[in-house]
GROMACS .gro file of C-alpha atoms in nm:
model
  192
    1LEU     CA    1   0.000   0.000   0.000
    2ILE     CA    2   0.276   0.246   0.093
    3ALA     CA    3   0.490   0.123  -0.196
    4LYS     CA    4   0.204   0.186  -0.437
    5GLU     CA    5   0.167   0.540  -0.301
    6LEU     CA    6   0.541   0.610  -0.333
    7VAL     CA    7   0.552   0.488  -0.694
    8SER     CA    8   0.239   0.690  -0.776
    9GLU     CA    9   0.396   1.002  -0.623
   10HIS     CA   10   0.715   0.942  -0.824
   11SER     CA   11   0.514   0.905  -1.148
   12THR     CA   12   0.327   1.229  -1.078
   13LYS     CA   13   0.654   1.414  -1.012
   14VAL     CA   14   0.801   1.284  -1.338
   15GLN     CA   15   0.490   1.388  -1.534
   16VAL     CA   16   0.500   1.746  -1.403
   17GLY     CA   17   0.876   1.773  -1.465
   18TYR     CA   18   0.990   1.779  -1.102
   19GLN     CA   19   1.368   1.812  -1.072
   20TYR     CA   20   1.495   1.573  -0.806
   21LEU     CA   21   1.774   1.691  -0.580
   22ARG     CA   22   2.088   1.482  -0.564
   23THR     CA   23   1.994   1.363  -0.213
   24ASP     CA   24   1.627   1.284  -0.288
   25VAL     CA   25   1.521   0.921  -0.279
   26VAL     CA   26   1.360   0.829  -0.609
   27TRP     CA   27   1.102   0.555  -0.543
   28THR     CA   28   1.084   0.349  -0.861
   29PRO     CA   29   0.892   0.018  -0.871
   30LYS     CA   30   1.223  -0.170  -0.840
   31ARG     CA   31   1.338   0.035  -0.541
   32VAL     CA   32   1.012  -0.008  -0.346
   33ARG     CA   33   1.069  -0.384  -0.356
   34TYR     CA   34   1.446  -0.384  -0.309
   35TYR     CA   35   1.497  -0.152  -0.010
   36PRO     CA   36   1.217  -0.281   0.216
   37SER     CA   37   1.332  -0.642   0.162
   38LEU     CA   38   1.690  -0.534   0.232
   39CYS     CA   39   1.581  -0.358   0.552
   40VAL     CA   40   1.381  -0.661   0.669
   41SER     CA   41   1.688  -0.878   0.610
   42ALA     CA   42   1.901  -0.629   0.803
   43GLY     CA   43   1.650  -0.635   1.090
   44VAL     CA   44   1.652  -1.015   1.104
   45ALA     CA   45   2.033  -1.020   1.093
   46ALA     CA   46   2.050  -0.756   1.367
   47GLY     CA   47   1.815  -0.959   1.585
   48LEU     CA   48   2.006  -1.282   1.530
   49LEU     CA   49   2.346  -1.120   1.588
   50GLY     CA   50   2.230  -0.912   1.882
   51ILE     CA   51   2.339  -0.578   1.739
   52GLY     CA   52   2.151  -0.258   1.673
   53GLY     CA   53   1.969  -0.238   1.341
   54GLY     CA   54   2.105   0.112   1.287
   55MET     CA   55   2.450  -0.033   1.230
   56LEU     CA   56   2.326  -0.245   0.943
   57LYS     CA   57   2.083   0.008   0.801
   58GLY     CA   58   2.341   0.289   0.795
   59PRO     CA   59   2.515   0.152   0.484
   60ILE     CA   60   2.176   0.085   0.323
   61MET     CA   61   2.075   0.448   0.371
   62LEU     CA   62   2.410   0.563   0.231
   63GLU     CA   63   2.355   0.345  -0.073
   64MET     CA   64   2.010   0.503  -0.116
   65GLY     CA   65   2.188   0.836  -0.157
   66LEU     CA   66   2.091   1.000   0.171
   67PRO     CA   67   2.334   1.264   0.304
   68PRO     CA   68   2.582   1.131   0.565
   69PRO     CA   69   2.455   1.360   0.848
   70VAL     CA   70   2.102   1.228   0.794
   71VAL     CA   71   2.227   0.869   0.789
   72SER     CA   72   2.431   0.919   1.106
   73ALA     CA   73   2.142   1.078   1.296
   74THR     CA   74   1.888   0.818   1.179
   75ALA     CA   75   2.118   0.525   1.263
   76ALA     CA   76   2.185   0.670   1.608
   77TYR     CA   77   1.811   0.712   1.662
   78MET     CA   78   1.747   0.347   1.569
   79LEU     CA   79   2.032   0.231   1.794
   80LEU     CA   80   1.886   0.431   2.084
   81PHE     CA   81   1.559   0.236   2.070
   82THR     CA   82   1.733  -0.099   2.022
   83THR     CA   83   1.964  -0.036   2.316
   84PHE     CA   84   1.682   0.092   2.535
   85SER     CA   85   1.457  -0.208   2.467
   86THR     CA   86   1.744  -0.452   2.526
   87SER     CA   87   1.827  -0.278   2.855
   88ILE     CA   88   1.464  -0.307   2.964
   89GLN     CA   89   1.464  -0.680   2.876
   90PHE     CA   90   1.784  -0.742   3.074
   91SER     CA   91   1.645  -0.547   3.369
   92ILE     CA   92   1.313  -0.735   3.371
   93MET     CA   93   1.490  -1.070   3.350
   94GLY     CA   94   1.721  -0.976   3.637
   95GLU     CA   95   2.032  -1.005   3.419
   96MET     CA   96   2.132  -0.638   3.431
   97MET     CA   97   2.463  -0.566   3.601
   98TYR     CA   98   2.374  -0.212   3.710
   99ASP     CA   99   2.723  -0.101   3.814
  100TYR     CA  100   2.861  -0.212   3.477
  101ALA     CA  101   2.563  -0.063   3.289
  102ILE     CA  102   2.598   0.276   3.458
  103LEU     CA  103   2.972   0.284   3.389
  104LEU     CA  104   2.919   0.197   3.021
  105PHE     CA  105   2.638   0.452   2.994
  106PHE     CA  106   2.865   0.735   3.104
  107ILE     CA  107   3.155   0.614   2.889
  108GLY     CA  108   2.922   0.596   2.587
  109LEU     CA  109   2.772   0.937   2.661
  110ALA     CA  110   3.114   1.102   2.698
  111SER     CA  111   3.242   0.930   2.384
  112ALA     CA  112   2.937   1.037   2.183
  113ILE     CA  113   2.970   1.401   2.293
  114PHE     CA  114   3.344   1.400   2.225
  115GLY     CA  115   3.296   1.234   1.886
  116GLN     CA  116   3.018   1.475   1.791
  117PHE     CA  117   3.231   1.780   1.863
  118VAL     CA  118   3.551   1.645   1.708
  119LEU     CA  119   3.384   1.510   1.394
  120GLY     CA  120   3.166   1.821   1.368
  121TYR     CA  121   3.477   2.039   1.386
  122PHE     CA  122   3.655   1.851   1.106
  123VAL     CA  123   3.345   1.838   0.884
  124ALA     CA  124   3.288   2.213   0.929
  125ARG     CA  125   3.654   2.305   0.885
  126TYR     CA  126   3.730   2.095   0.578
  127ARG     CA  127   3.372   2.076   0.441
  128LYS     CA  128   3.408   1.703   0.377
  129GLN     CA  129   3.092   1.501   0.438
  130TYR     CA  130   3.274   1.177   0.362
  131LEU     CA  131   3.434   1.197   0.708
  132ILE     CA  132   3.097   1.096   0.854
  133THR     CA  133   3.072   0.805   0.608
  134MET     CA  134   3.424   0.690   0.691
  135THR     CA  135   3.351   0.710   1.064
  136ILE     CA  136   3.038   0.497   1.022
  137ALA     CA  137   3.238   0.245   0.815
  138ALA     CA  138   3.517   0.234   1.075
  139VAL     CA  139   3.274   0.174   1.362
  140ILE     CA  140   3.095  -0.105   1.172
  141GLY     CA  141   3.428  -0.262   1.069
  142CYS     CA  142   3.566  -0.255   1.424
  143SER     CA  143   3.241  -0.395   1.562
  144ALA     CA  144   3.246  -0.683   1.314
  145PHE     CA  145   3.611  -0.756   1.392
  146PHE     CA  146   3.564  -0.756   1.770
  147MET     CA  147   3.241  -0.958   1.750
  148GLY     CA  148   3.435  -1.220   1.554
  149ILE     CA  149   3.716  -1.223   1.812
  150SER     CA  150   3.463  -1.248   2.095
  151GLY     CA  151   3.287  -1.541   1.925
  152ILE     CA  152   3.614  -1.726   1.870
  153VAL     CA  153   3.725  -1.672   2.232
  154ARG     CA  154   3.391  -1.793   2.371
  155THR     CA  155   3.391  -2.095   2.141
  156MET     CA  156   3.743  -2.189   2.250
  157GLU     CA  157   3.647  -2.154   2.618
  158LYS     CA  158   3.347  -2.385   2.566
  159TYR     CA  159   3.562  -2.632   2.374
  160ARG     CA  160   3.828  -2.640   2.649
  161ALA     CA  161   3.556  -2.684   2.914
  162GLY     CA  162   3.419  -2.983   2.722
  163GLU     CA  163   3.084  -2.820   2.650
  164SER     CA  164   2.887  -2.911   2.342
  165LEU     CA  165   2.936  -2.670   2.055
  166TRP     CA  166   2.613  -2.776   1.888
  167PHE     CA  167   2.293  -2.569   1.890
  168LYS     CA  168   2.090  -2.579   2.209
  169GLY     CA  169   1.712  -2.608   2.211
  170LEU     CA  170   1.519  -2.300   2.308
  171CYS     CA  171   1.279  -2.487   2.536
  172ALA     CA  172   1.483  -2.792   2.638
  173SER     CA  173   1.672  -2.629   2.925
  174LYS     CA  174   1.632  -2.794   3.266
  175VAL     CA  175   1.769  -2.483   3.439
  176PRO     CA  176   1.485  -2.250   3.544
  177THR     CA  177   1.499  -1.904   3.395
  178ARG     CA  178   1.499  -1.592   3.610
  179LEU     CA  179   1.135  -1.530   3.512
  180GLN     CA  180   1.038  -1.881   3.629
  181GLU     CA  181   1.218  -1.824   3.959
  182ILE     CA  182   1.028  -1.499   4.011
  183ALA     CA  183   0.687  -1.632   3.902
  184GLY     CA  184   0.715  -1.976   4.059
  185THR     CA  185   0.503  -2.251   3.905
  186GLN     CA  186   0.268  -2.008   3.731
  187PHE     CA  187   0.454  -2.061   3.401
  188GLU     CA  188   0.501  -2.438   3.423
  189PRO     CA  189   0.399  -2.620   3.104
  190ALA     CA  190   0.066  -2.803   3.116
  191VAL     CA  191   0.214  -3.117   2.960
  192PRO     CA  192   0.545  -3.241   3.108
   0.00000   0.00000   0.00000
């Protein structure tokens, strides 16, 4: 429904001779199928990998032709909601390490403010928008590298401890979850 409206709006603009700006998104029939499917895939990948969707959608928005400041702000906005909802989930489940979370909050806040001023200074001084793009690429690259290292280290620890490296069932755990401990037998399955 929305795709149909976007394509119709694009056709109307073409008919009246509208001149698109370089940073406008032109919604052709191909693009209204391609970008939503790409964003859904990015959302699924973000959920499976446990990372913010803004990190994956940032490059997609750059490829769409959006200006780097818009991409940076939109990706940060998406990451804010992902981080907030994950923090709420950890808190509800009793898994939040509050001292660690508060420390990381202030480190992240200080780093964001510092990065905003430093990057803003260089973009304003040299008038180079690509600095924002390169910063986004560097953050995504470093995140991917360190996630890979973290996965390898955890896998090696499990291997050395003799744990199974195979997939575990979602419902087969005999260890009660924090929610089950809080709620008692209220959430016990009806059929054993």
